[in-house]
PDB file of C-alpha atoms in Angstrom:
ATOM      1  CA  MET A 278     -26.281  -9.633   3.594  1.00  0.00           C
ATOM      2  CA  LYS A 279     -25.620  -5.873   3.116  1.00  0.00           C
ATOM      3  CA  ALA A 280     -22.938  -4.623   0.784  1.00  0.00           C
ATOM      4  CA  ALA A 281     -21.743  -1.348  -0.823  1.00  0.00           C
ATOM      5  CA  VAL A 282     -22.332  -1.799  -4.537  1.00  0.00           C
ATOM      6  CA  CYS A 283     -20.825   0.162  -7.448  1.00  0.00           C
ATOM      7  CA  ARG A 284     -23.197   0.610 -10.226  1.00  0.00           C
ATOM      8  CA  ASP A 285     -21.631   3.624 -12.058  1.00  0.00           C
ATOM      9  CA  PHE A 286     -18.043   4.705 -12.142  1.00  0.00           C
ATOM     10  CA  GLY A 287     -17.568   8.012 -10.321  1.00  0.00           C
ATOM     11  CA  LYS A 288     -20.681   7.802  -8.294  1.00  0.00           C
ATOM     12  CA  SER A 289     -21.505   7.155  -4.708  1.00  0.00           C
ATOM     13  CA  LEU A 290     -22.032   3.515  -3.610  1.00  0.00           C
ATOM     14  CA  ASP A 291     -25.250   2.056  -2.897  1.00  0.00           C
ATOM     15  CA  VAL A 292     -25.564   0.099   0.309  1.00  0.00           C
ATOM     16  CA  GLU A 293     -28.143  -2.716  -0.328  1.00  0.00           C
ATOM     17  CA  GLU A 294     -28.917  -6.395   0.335  1.00  0.00           C
ATOM     18  CA  VAL A 295     -26.972  -8.896  -1.984  1.00  0.00           C
ATOM     19  CA  ALA A 296     -27.296 -12.518  -2.559  1.00  0.00           C
ATOM     20  CA  LEU A 297     -24.274 -14.728  -2.066  1.00  0.00           C
ATOM     21  CA  ASP A 298     -23.235 -17.653  -4.169  1.00  0.00           C
ATOM     22  CA  GLN A 299     -22.906 -21.053  -2.600  1.00  0.00           C
ATOM     23  CA  VAL A 300     -19.573 -22.108  -1.243  1.00  0.00           C
ATOM     24  CA  HIS A 301     -17.738 -24.233  -3.911  1.00  0.00           C
ATOM     25  CA  ARG A 302     -15.028 -26.763  -3.447  1.00  0.00           C
ATOM     26  CA  GLY A 303     -11.810 -25.282  -2.098  1.00  0.00           C
ATOM     27  CA  GLU A 304     -13.538 -21.985  -1.066  1.00  0.00           C
ATOM     28  CA  ILE A 305     -14.099 -20.400   2.258  1.00  0.00           C
ATOM     29  CA  ARG A 306     -16.904 -17.886   3.103  1.00  0.00           C
ATOM     30  CA  VAL A 307     -15.838 -15.305   5.686  1.00  0.00           C
ATOM     31  CA  LYS A 308     -18.280 -13.154   7.602  1.00  0.00           C
ATOM     32  CA  VAL A 309     -16.475  -9.805   7.477  1.00  0.00           C
ATOM     33  CA  SER A 310     -15.929  -7.861  10.743  1.00  0.00           C
ATOM     34  CA  ALA A 311     -13.739  -5.087   9.278  1.00  0.00           C
ATOM     35  CA  CYS A 312     -12.507  -3.977   5.913  1.00  0.00           C
ATOM     36  CA  GLY A 313      -9.967  -1.305   5.043  1.00  0.00           C
ATOM     37  CA  ILE A 314     -10.377   1.155   2.276  1.00  0.00           C
ATOM     38  CA  CYS A 315      -7.318   0.900  -0.005  1.00  0.00           C
ATOM     39  CA  GLN A 316      -6.713   3.436  -2.658  1.00  0.00           C
ATOM     40  CA  SER A 317      -7.064   1.016  -5.318  1.00  0.00           C
ATOM     41  CA  ASP A 318     -10.617   0.587  -4.237  1.00  0.00           C
ATOM     42  CA  ILE A 319     -11.056   4.301  -4.905  1.00  0.00           C
ATOM     43  CA  HIS A 320      -9.375   4.025  -8.254  1.00  0.00           C
ATOM     44  CA  TYR A 321     -11.645   1.240  -9.288  1.00  0.00           C
ATOM     45  CA  MET A 322     -14.838   3.288  -8.208  1.00  0.00           C
ATOM     46  CA  ALA A 323     -13.502   6.111 -10.285  1.00  0.00           C
ATOM     47  CA  GLY A 324     -13.239   3.944 -13.355  1.00  0.00           C
ATOM     48  CA  ALA A 325      -9.588   4.568 -13.650  1.00  0.00           C
ATOM     49  CA  TRP A 326      -8.828   0.783 -14.768  1.00  0.00           C
ATOM     50  CA  GLY A 327     -12.199  -0.119 -16.237  1.00  0.00           C
ATOM     51  CA  GLY A 328     -13.904  -3.383 -15.145  1.00  0.00           C
ATOM     52  CA  GLU A 329     -17.443  -4.911 -15.001  1.00  0.00           C
ATOM     53  CA  LEU A 330     -20.311  -3.245 -13.079  1.00  0.00           C
ATOM     54  CA  PRO A 331     -22.082  -3.834 -10.686  1.00  0.00           C
ATOM     55  CA  ALA A 332     -19.200  -4.583  -8.483  1.00  0.00           C
ATOM     56  CA  VAL A 333     -18.531  -4.876  -4.551  1.00  0.00           C
ATOM     57  CA  PHE A 334     -14.877  -3.731  -3.836  1.00  0.00           C
ATOM     58  CA  GLY A 335     -12.743  -4.183  -0.662  1.00  0.00           C
ATOM     59  CA  HIS A 336     -10.097  -6.760   0.003  1.00  0.00           C
ATOM     60  CA  GLU A 337      -8.208  -5.740   3.299  1.00  0.00           C
ATOM     61  CA  ILE A 338     -10.563  -7.828   5.572  1.00  0.00           C
ATOM     62  CA  ALA A 339     -10.630  -9.475   9.000  1.00  0.00           C
ATOM     63  CA  GLY A 340     -13.607 -11.786   9.947  1.00  0.00           C
ATOM     64  CA  THR A 341     -14.793 -15.102  11.130  1.00  0.00           C
ATOM     65  CA  ILE A 342     -15.204 -18.258   8.858  1.00  0.00           C
ATOM     66  CA  GLU A 343     -18.812 -18.994   8.365  1.00  0.00           C
ATOM     67  CA  GLU A 344     -18.572 -22.000   5.913  1.00  0.00           C
ATOM     68  CA  VAL A 345     -15.939 -24.039   4.222  1.00  0.00           C
ATOM     69  CA  GLY A 346     -16.197 -25.804   0.830  1.00  0.00           C
ATOM     70  CA  GLU A 347     -15.534 -29.466   0.008  1.00  0.00           C
ATOM     71  CA  GLY A 348     -11.793 -30.281   0.260  1.00  0.00           C
ATOM     72  CA  VAL A 349     -10.910 -27.528   2.774  1.00  0.00           C
ATOM     73  CA  ASP A 350      -9.372 -29.209   5.643  1.00  0.00           C
ATOM     74  CA  ASP A 351      -7.087 -26.715   7.453  1.00  0.00           C
ATOM     75  CA  PHE A 352      -9.861 -24.271   8.222  1.00  0.00           C
ATOM     76  CA  HIS A 353     -13.160 -24.537  10.168  1.00  0.00           C
ATOM     77  CA  PRO A 354     -16.294 -22.441  10.814  1.00  0.00           C
ATOM     78  CA  GLY A 355     -15.797 -20.031  13.767  1.00  0.00           C
ATOM     79  CA  GLN A 356     -12.100 -19.600  13.073  1.00  0.00           C
ATOM     80  CA  ALA A 357     -10.954 -15.822  13.055  1.00  0.00           C
ATOM     81  CA  VAL A 358      -9.052 -14.886   9.970  1.00  0.00           C
ATOM     82  CA  VAL A 359      -7.205 -11.814   8.971  1.00  0.00           C
ATOM     83  CA  VAL A 360      -5.399 -10.336   5.885  1.00  0.00           C
ATOM     84  CA  ILE A 361      -2.287  -8.441   6.786  1.00  0.00           C
ATOM     85  CA  ALA A 362      -3.775  -5.828   4.597  1.00  0.00           C
ATOM     86  CA  CYS A 363      -2.343  -5.161   1.247  1.00  0.00           C
ATOM     87  CA  CYS A 364      -0.899  -1.744   2.308  1.00  0.00           C
ATOM     88  CA  VAL A 365       1.265  -3.684   4.778  1.00  0.00           C
ATOM     89  CA  MET A 366       2.415  -6.595   2.679  1.00  0.00           C
ATOM     90  CA  THR A 367       2.577  -4.443  -0.474  1.00  0.00           C
ATOM     91  CA  GLY A 368       4.861  -1.895   1.114  1.00  0.00           C
ATOM     92  CA  PHE A 369       6.920  -4.047   3.228  1.00  0.00           C
ATOM     93  CA  GLY A 370       7.424  -6.650   0.547  1.00  0.00           C
ATOM     94  CA  ALA A 371       8.451  -3.989  -2.010  1.00  0.00           C
ATOM     95  CA  VAL A 372      11.481  -3.258   0.291  1.00  0.00           C
ATOM     96  CA  VAL A 373      12.297  -6.674   1.472  1.00  0.00           C
ATOM     97  CA  ASN A 374      11.372  -8.961  -1.472  1.00  0.00           C
ATOM     98  CA  THR A 375      11.704  -6.770  -4.528  1.00  0.00           C
ATOM     99  CA  ALA A 376      14.246  -4.271  -3.681  1.00  0.00           C
ATOM    100  CA  ALA A 377      16.235  -6.629  -1.319  1.00  0.00           C
ATOM    101  CA  VAL A 378      17.284  -3.544   0.811  1.00  0.00           C
ATOM    102  CA  ALA A 379      20.540  -4.331   2.717  1.00  0.00           C
ATOM    103  CA  PRO A 380      21.803  -2.678   5.978  1.00  0.00           C
ATOM    104  CA  GLY A 381      23.295   0.726   5.252  1.00  0.00           C
ATOM    105  CA  ASP A 382      21.327   1.317   1.946  1.00  0.00           C
ATOM    106  CA  SER A 383      19.771   4.650   1.460  1.00  0.00           C
ATOM    107  CA  VAL A 384      16.084   4.544   0.750  1.00  0.00           C
ATOM    108  CA  VAL A 385      13.814   7.151  -0.578  1.00  0.00           C
ATOM    109  CA  VAL A 386       9.986   6.471  -0.258  1.00  0.00           C
ATOM    110  CA  ILE A 387       7.715   8.633  -2.449  1.00  0.00           C
ATOM    111  CA  GLY A 388       4.142   8.687  -1.222  1.00  0.00           C
ATOM    112  CA  THR A 389       3.454   7.995   2.491  1.00  0.00           C
ATOM    113  CA  GLY A 390      -0.031   6.697   2.551  1.00  0.00           C
ATOM    114  CA  GLY A 391      -0.520   3.115   3.822  1.00  0.00           C
ATOM    115  CA  VAL A 392       1.810   1.434   1.294  1.00  0.00           C
ATOM    116  CA  GLY A 393       4.348   3.989   1.610  1.00  0.00           C
ATOM    117  CA  LEU A 394       4.469   4.083   5.484  1.00  0.00           C
ATOM    118  CA  ASN A 395       4.992   0.247   5.499  1.00  0.00           C
ATOM    119  CA  ALA A 396       7.804   0.741   2.971  1.00  0.00           C
ATOM    120  CA  VAL A 397       9.351   3.069   5.571  1.00  0.00           C
ATOM    121  CA  GLN A 398       8.842   0.618   8.314  1.00  0.00           C
ATOM    122  CA  ALA A 399      10.553  -2.181   6.216  1.00  0.00           C
ATOM    123  CA  ALA A 400      13.528   0.064   5.237  1.00  0.00           C
ATOM    124  CA  VAL A 401      14.082   0.649   9.004  1.00  0.00           C
ATOM    125  CA  VAL A 402      13.837  -3.069   9.844  1.00  0.00           C
ATOM    126  CA  CYS A 403      16.257  -3.827   7.126  1.00  0.00           C
ATOM    127  CA  GLY A 404      18.786  -1.347   8.700  1.00  0.00           C
ATOM    128  CA  ALA A 405      18.613   1.328   5.747  1.00  0.00           C
ATOM    129  CA  ASN A 406      19.965   4.723   6.588  1.00  0.00           C
ATOM    130  CA  PRO A 407      18.875   7.349   5.719  1.00  0.00           C
ATOM    131  CA  VAL A 408      15.226   6.587   5.221  1.00  0.00           C
ATOM    132  CA  ILE A 409      13.805   9.687   3.454  1.00  0.00           C
ATOM    133  CA  ALA A 410      10.063  10.148   3.085  1.00  0.00           C
ATOM    134  CA  LEU A 411       8.468  12.459   0.445  1.00  0.00           C
ATOM    135  CA  ASP A 412       4.891  13.349   0.149  1.00  0.00           C
ATOM    136  CA  ILE A 413       2.702  16.273  -1.241  1.00  0.00           C
ATOM    137  CA  SER A 414       0.644  16.339   1.856  1.00  0.00           C
ATOM    138  CA  PRO A 415       2.352  18.330   4.768  1.00  0.00           C
ATOM    139  CA  GLU A 416       0.180  16.526   7.269  1.00  0.00           C
ATOM    140  CA  LYS A 417       1.874  13.228   6.292  1.00  0.00           C
ATOM    141  CA  LEU A 418       5.345  14.222   6.747  1.00  0.00           C
ATOM    142  CA  PRO A 419       5.544  14.062  10.727  1.00  0.00           C
ATOM    143  CA  VAL A 420       3.518  10.828  10.403  1.00  0.00           C
ATOM    144  CA  ALA A 421       6.307   9.324   8.239  1.00  0.00           C
ATOM    145  CA  ARG A 422       8.805  10.332  10.926  1.00  0.00           C
ATOM    146  CA  SER A 423       6.909   8.676  13.558  1.00  0.00           C
ATOM    147  CA  PHE A 424       6.947   5.388  11.551  1.00  0.00           C
ATOM    148  CA  GLY A 425      10.853   5.669  11.302  1.00  0.00           C
ATOM    149  CA  ALA A 426      11.786   7.929   8.558  1.00  0.00           C
ATOM    150  CA  THR A 427      15.063   9.829   9.412  1.00  0.00           C
ATOM    151  CA  HIS A 428      13.936  12.666   7.117  1.00  0.00           C
ATOM    152  CA  SER A 429      10.749  13.794   5.357  1.00  0.00           C
ATOM    153  CA  PHE A 430       9.920  16.827   3.157  1.00  0.00           C
ATOM    154  CA  ASP A 431       7.504  17.966   0.515  1.00  0.00           C
ATOM    155  CA  ALA A 432       7.998  16.181  -2.802  1.00  0.00           C
ATOM    156  CA  ARG A 433       7.206  19.373  -4.579  1.00  0.00           C
ATOM    157  CA  ALA A 434       9.853  21.258  -2.851  1.00  0.00           C
ATOM    158  CA  ASP A 435      12.524  23.205  -5.047  1.00  0.00           C
ATOM    159  CA  GLY A 436      15.643  21.333  -4.819  1.00  0.00           C
ATOM    160  CA  ALA A 437      14.139  18.000  -3.672  1.00  0.00           C
ATOM    161  CA  ARG A 438      16.646  16.177  -5.750  1.00  0.00           C
ATOM    162  CA  GLU A 439      19.508  18.099  -4.286  1.00  0.00           C
ATOM    163  CA  THR A 440      18.105  17.566  -0.743  1.00  0.00           C
ATOM    164  CA  VAL A 441      18.341  13.714  -1.395  1.00  0.00           C
ATOM    165  CA  ARG A 442      21.951  14.165  -2.842  1.00  0.00           C
ATOM    166  CA  GLU A 443      22.964  15.957   0.333  1.00  0.00           C
ATOM    167  CA  LEU A 444      21.267  13.444   2.756  1.00  0.00           C
ATOM    168  CA  THR A 445      22.998  10.509   1.002  1.00  0.00           C
ATOM    169  CA  GLY A 446      26.557  12.042   1.093  1.00  0.00           C
ATOM    170  CA  GLY A 447      26.343  12.999  -2.640  1.00  0.00           C
ATOM    171  CA  ARG A 448      25.610   9.350  -3.861  1.00  0.00           C
ATOM    172  CA  PHE A 449      21.831   9.734  -4.279  1.00  0.00           C
ATOM    173  CA  ALA A 450      19.630   6.869  -3.144  1.00  0.00           C
ATOM    174  CA  ASP A 451      20.421   3.155  -3.451  1.00  0.00           C
ATOM    175  CA  VAL A 452      16.707   2.395  -3.598  1.00  0.00           C
ATOM    176  CA  VAL A 453      13.627   4.625  -4.381  1.00  0.00           C
ATOM    177  CA  ILE A 454      10.173   3.110  -3.436  1.00  0.00           C
ATOM    178  CA  VAL A 455       7.542   5.002  -5.555  1.00  0.00           C
ATOM    179  CA  ALA A 456       4.222   4.308  -3.479  1.00  0.00           C
ATOM    180  CA  ALA A 457       2.360   7.242  -5.065  1.00  0.00           C
ATOM    181  CA  GLY A 458       0.062   6.374  -8.075  1.00  0.00           C
ATOM    182  CA  SER A 459       1.512   9.029 -10.344  1.00  0.00           C
ATOM    183  CA  GLY A 460       3.732   8.979 -13.462  1.00  0.00           C
ATOM    184  CA  GLN A 461       5.390  12.194 -12.341  1.00  0.00           C
ATOM    185  CA  ALA A 462       6.369  10.355  -9.040  1.00  0.00           C
ATOM    186  CA  VAL A 463       7.963   7.726 -11.131  1.00  0.00           C
ATOM    187  CA  GLU A 464      10.076  10.225 -13.001  1.00  0.00           C
ATOM    188  CA  GLN A 465      10.923  11.855  -9.874  1.00  0.00           C
ATOM    189  CA  GLY A 466      12.143   8.709  -8.359  1.00  0.00           C
ATOM    190  CA  LEU A 467      14.355   8.112 -11.455  1.00  0.00           C
ATOM    191  CA  ARG A 468      16.054  11.417 -10.837  1.00  0.00           C
ATOM    192  CA  MET A 469      16.888  10.525  -7.308  1.00  0.00           C
ATOM    193  CA  ILE A 470      18.759   7.147  -7.617  1.00  0.00           C
ATOM    194  CA  GLY A 471      22.529   6.823  -7.717  1.00  0.00           C
ATOM    195  CA  ARG A 472      24.777   4.541  -9.692  1.00  0.00           C
ATOM    196  CA  GLY A 473      23.477   1.084  -9.733  1.00  0.00           C
ATOM    197  CA  GLY A 474      20.430   2.268  -7.918  1.00  0.00           C
ATOM    198  CA  THR A 475      16.911   0.603  -8.023  1.00  0.00           C
ATOM    199  CA  VAL A 476      13.402   2.222  -8.537  1.00  0.00           C
ATOM    200  CA  VAL A 477      10.575  -0.004  -7.386  1.00  0.00           C
ATOM    201  CA  VAL A 478       7.217   1.138  -8.808  1.00  0.00           C
ATOM    202  CA  VAL A 479       4.440   0.061  -6.385  1.00  0.00           C
ATOM    203  CA  GLY A 480       1.719   2.820  -6.762  1.00  0.00           C
ATOM    204  CA  MET A 481      -0.798   2.139  -9.559  1.00  0.00           C
ATOM    205  CA  PRO A 482      -1.877   5.327 -11.390  1.00  0.00           C
ATOM    206  CA  GLU A 483      -4.701   5.296 -13.919  1.00  0.00           C
ATOM    207  CA  SER A 484      -4.332   3.128 -16.998  1.00  0.00           C
ATOM    208  CA  ALA A 485      -3.335   6.010 -19.326  1.00  0.00           C
ATOM    209  CA  ALA A 486      -0.433   7.327 -17.139  1.00  0.00           C
ATOM    210  CA  VAL A 487       3.053   7.305 -18.785  1.00  0.00           C
ATOM    211  CA  SER A 488       6.596   8.326 -17.606  1.00  0.00           C
ATOM    212  CA  GLN A 489       9.565   9.269 -19.479  1.00  0.00           C
ATOM    213  CA  LEU A 490      12.960   7.234 -18.846  1.00  0.00           C
ATOM    214  CA  PRO A 491      16.362   8.936 -19.227  1.00  0.00           C
ATOM    215  CA  VAL A 492      17.574   5.936 -21.187  1.00  0.00           C
ATOM    216  CA  THR A 493      21.178   6.779 -21.677  1.00  0.00           C
ATOM    217  CA  ALA A 494      21.859   7.905 -18.179  1.00  0.00           C
ATOM    218  CA  PHE A 495      19.923   4.938 -16.837  1.00  0.00           C
ATOM    219  CA  ALA A 496      21.950   2.515 -18.977  1.00  0.00           C
ATOM    220  CA  TYR A 497      25.301   4.198 -18.335  1.00  0.00           C
ATOM    221  CA  GLN A 498      24.810   4.102 -14.491  1.00  0.00           C
ATOM    222  CA  GLY A 499      23.615   0.493 -14.484  1.00  0.00           C
ATOM    223  CA  GLN A 500      20.322   1.388 -12.702  1.00  0.00           C
ATOM    224  CA  ARG A 501      17.200  -0.767 -12.410  1.00  0.00           C
ATOM    225  CA  ILE A 502      13.455  -0.168 -12.481  1.00  0.00           C
ATOM    226  CA  LEU A 503      11.238  -2.927 -11.051  1.00  0.00           C
ATOM    227  CA  GLY A 504       7.550  -3.305 -10.718  1.00  0.00           C
ATOM    228  CA  SER A 505       6.204  -4.851  -7.457  1.00  0.00           C
ATOM    229  CA  LYS A 506       2.772  -6.345  -7.136  1.00  0.00           C
ATOM    230  CA  MET A 507       1.648  -7.097  -3.482  1.00  0.00           C
ATOM    231  CA  GLY A 508       5.163  -6.725  -2.502  1.00  0.00           C
ATOM    232  CA  GLY A 509       6.166  -9.991  -4.224  1.00  0.00           C
ATOM    233  CA  ALA A 510       4.706 -11.736  -1.105  1.00  0.00           C
ATOM    234  CA  GLN A 511       4.730 -15.319  -0.270  1.00  0.00           C
ATOM    235  CA  PRO A 512       1.961 -15.145   2.223  1.00  0.00           C
ATOM    236  CA  HIS A 513       2.855 -18.287   4.240  1.00  0.00           C
ATOM    237  CA  VAL A 514       6.243 -16.769   4.790  1.00  0.00           C
ATOM    238  CA  ASP A 515       5.642 -13.191   5.002  1.00  0.00           C
ATOM    239  CA  VAL A 516       2.535 -12.965   7.135  1.00  0.00           C
ATOM    240  CA  PRO A 517       4.067 -14.780   9.979  1.00  0.00           C
ATOM    241  CA  ARG A 518       7.122 -12.541   9.886  1.00  0.00           C
ATOM    242  CA  LEU A 519       4.963  -9.399   9.834  1.00  0.00           C
ATOM    243  CA  VAL A 520       2.944 -10.835  12.787  1.00  0.00           C
ATOM    244  CA  THR A 521       6.183 -11.431  14.742  1.00  0.00           C
ATOM    245  CA  LEU A 522       7.606  -8.024  13.961  1.00  0.00           C
ATOM    246  CA  HIS A 523       4.296  -6.360  15.232  1.00  0.00           C
ATOM    247  CA  ARG A 524       4.443  -8.606  18.462  1.00  0.00           C
ATOM    248  CA  GLN A 525       8.000  -7.299  18.851  1.00  0.00           C
ATOM    249  CA  GLY A 526       6.962  -3.825  18.603  1.00  0.00           C
ATOM    250  CA  ARG A 527       8.976  -3.276  15.332  1.00  0.00           C
ATOM    251  CA  LEU A 528       6.066  -2.935  12.983  1.00  0.00           C
ATOM    252  CA  LYS A 529       3.230  -0.519  13.750  1.00  0.00           C
ATOM    253  CA  LEU A 530      -0.258  -1.761  12.654  1.00  0.00           C
ATOM    254  CA  ASP A 531      -2.711  -0.031  15.147  1.00  0.00           C
ATOM    255  CA  GLU A 532      -1.394   3.111  14.201  1.00  0.00           C
ATOM    256  CA  LEU A 533      -2.128   2.786  10.542  1.00  0.00           C
ATOM    257  CA  VAL A 534      -5.978   3.101  11.251  1.00  0.00           C
ATOM    258  CA  SER A 535      -7.041   6.584  10.883  1.00  0.00           C
ATOM    259  CA  ALA A 536     -10.893   6.226  11.688  1.00  0.00           C
ATOM    260  CA  CYS A 537     -13.738   3.671  11.559  1.00  0.00           C
ATOM    261  CA  PHE A 538     -17.139   3.967   9.971  1.00  0.00           C
ATOM    262  CA  PRO A 539     -20.037   1.889   9.776  1.00  0.00           C
ATOM    263  CA  LEU A 540     -21.099   0.527   6.390  1.00  0.00           C
ATOM    264  CA  ASP A 541     -24.101   3.029   6.007  1.00  0.00           C
ATOM    265  CA  HIS A 542     -21.330   5.737   6.020  1.00  0.00           C
ATOM    266  CA  ILE A 543     -19.180   4.087   3.413  1.00  0.00           C
ATOM    267  CA  ASN A 544     -19.277   7.154   1.028  1.00  0.00           C
ATOM    268  CA  ASP A 545     -18.128   9.510   3.902  1.00  0.00           C
ATOM    269  CA  ALA A 546     -15.335   7.169   4.610  1.00  0.00           C
ATOM    270  CA  ILE A 547     -14.323   7.055   0.951  1.00  0.00           C
ATOM    271  CA  ALA A 548     -14.549  10.895   0.717  1.00  0.00           C
ATOM    272  CA  SER A 549     -12.212  11.039   3.817  1.00  0.00           C
ATOM    273  CA  SER A 550      -9.934   8.518   2.267  1.00  0.00           C
ATOM    274  CA  SER A 551      -9.716  10.622  -0.863  1.00  0.00           C
ATOM    275  CA  SER A 552      -8.674  13.719   0.941  1.00  0.00           C
ATOM    276  CA  GLY A 553      -4.921  12.725   1.062  1.00  0.00           C
ATOM    277  CA  THR A 554      -4.674  13.270   4.724  1.00  0.00           C
ATOM    278  CA  VAL A 555      -5.569   9.837   6.164  1.00  0.00           C
ATOM    279  CA  ILE A 556      -3.650   6.602   6.321  1.00  0.00           C
ATOM    280  CA  ARG A 557      -6.475   4.083   6.439  1.00  0.00           C
ATOM    281  CA  ASN A 558     -10.182   4.345   6.974  1.00  0.00           C
ATOM    282  CA  VAL A 559     -11.741   1.159   8.135  1.00  0.00           C
ATOM    283  CA  ILE A 560     -15.493  -0.061   7.530  1.00  0.00           C
ATOM    284  CA  VAL A 561     -16.654  -1.989  10.724  1.00  0.00           C
ATOM    285  CA  PHE A 562     -19.658  -4.392  10.628  1.00  0.00           C
ATOM    286  CA  PRO A 563     -21.849  -5.471  13.341  1.00  0.00           C
ATOM    287  CA  ALA A 564     -21.101  -8.751  15.039  1.00  0.00           C
TER     288      ALA A 564
END
């Protein structure tokens, strides 16, 4: 089968034939029909987190089961399978599972890529108000409003903190979701939470990134900072819920796809994904 192989960090991927290992006990082989390009894939390609090479990236897949290993009884060849991509589960779960946002909470989302937009959607589902979206890409601000944000503005704007204070009636945010992979974004989030507020760090910057914490104010105001990996998801619980919300028209999924590319154009798709103006590009494979 063909795959896009990373042989050198920071270089283009090579599309080439690869050999697959046999299917072992408890495993499933899926013929991939489509795969989203996650920002984490791009970070891995750049060498931001290290890792062994050569490597094949990609984890947001949909496809058909080709083969099941010994001991697999619940799935069968020919069955269609899909992952409610990590950008959905991670962003939604950061709000619902990690932060446990309640009706009436004020929520700020910093970074409105795939993860951030799903954090916005989750905040709306939870009954949060206001839901404020921040991003450094002007093109993404109206998109955030189309996904349910009550307000959106440039994260670099002068007086951004004061704007959040005004929009929250002087209390600042109950919850800030940092979906941007930036140490500065975490520091900005810490400045935007109110007394008893929570910052949830979802975005993953390069390994060397650091943030400074205003310790005294943080402790005095009883604030929290939490990390969230994959939104603290329990897939058997969360995926059916996400599917139900989508069928009810309360969770946008189709609108997350910016463009589709064939595998041979993988490097064009990655360059587009790195531009900061798209939500999710998807690689599609022939049937």
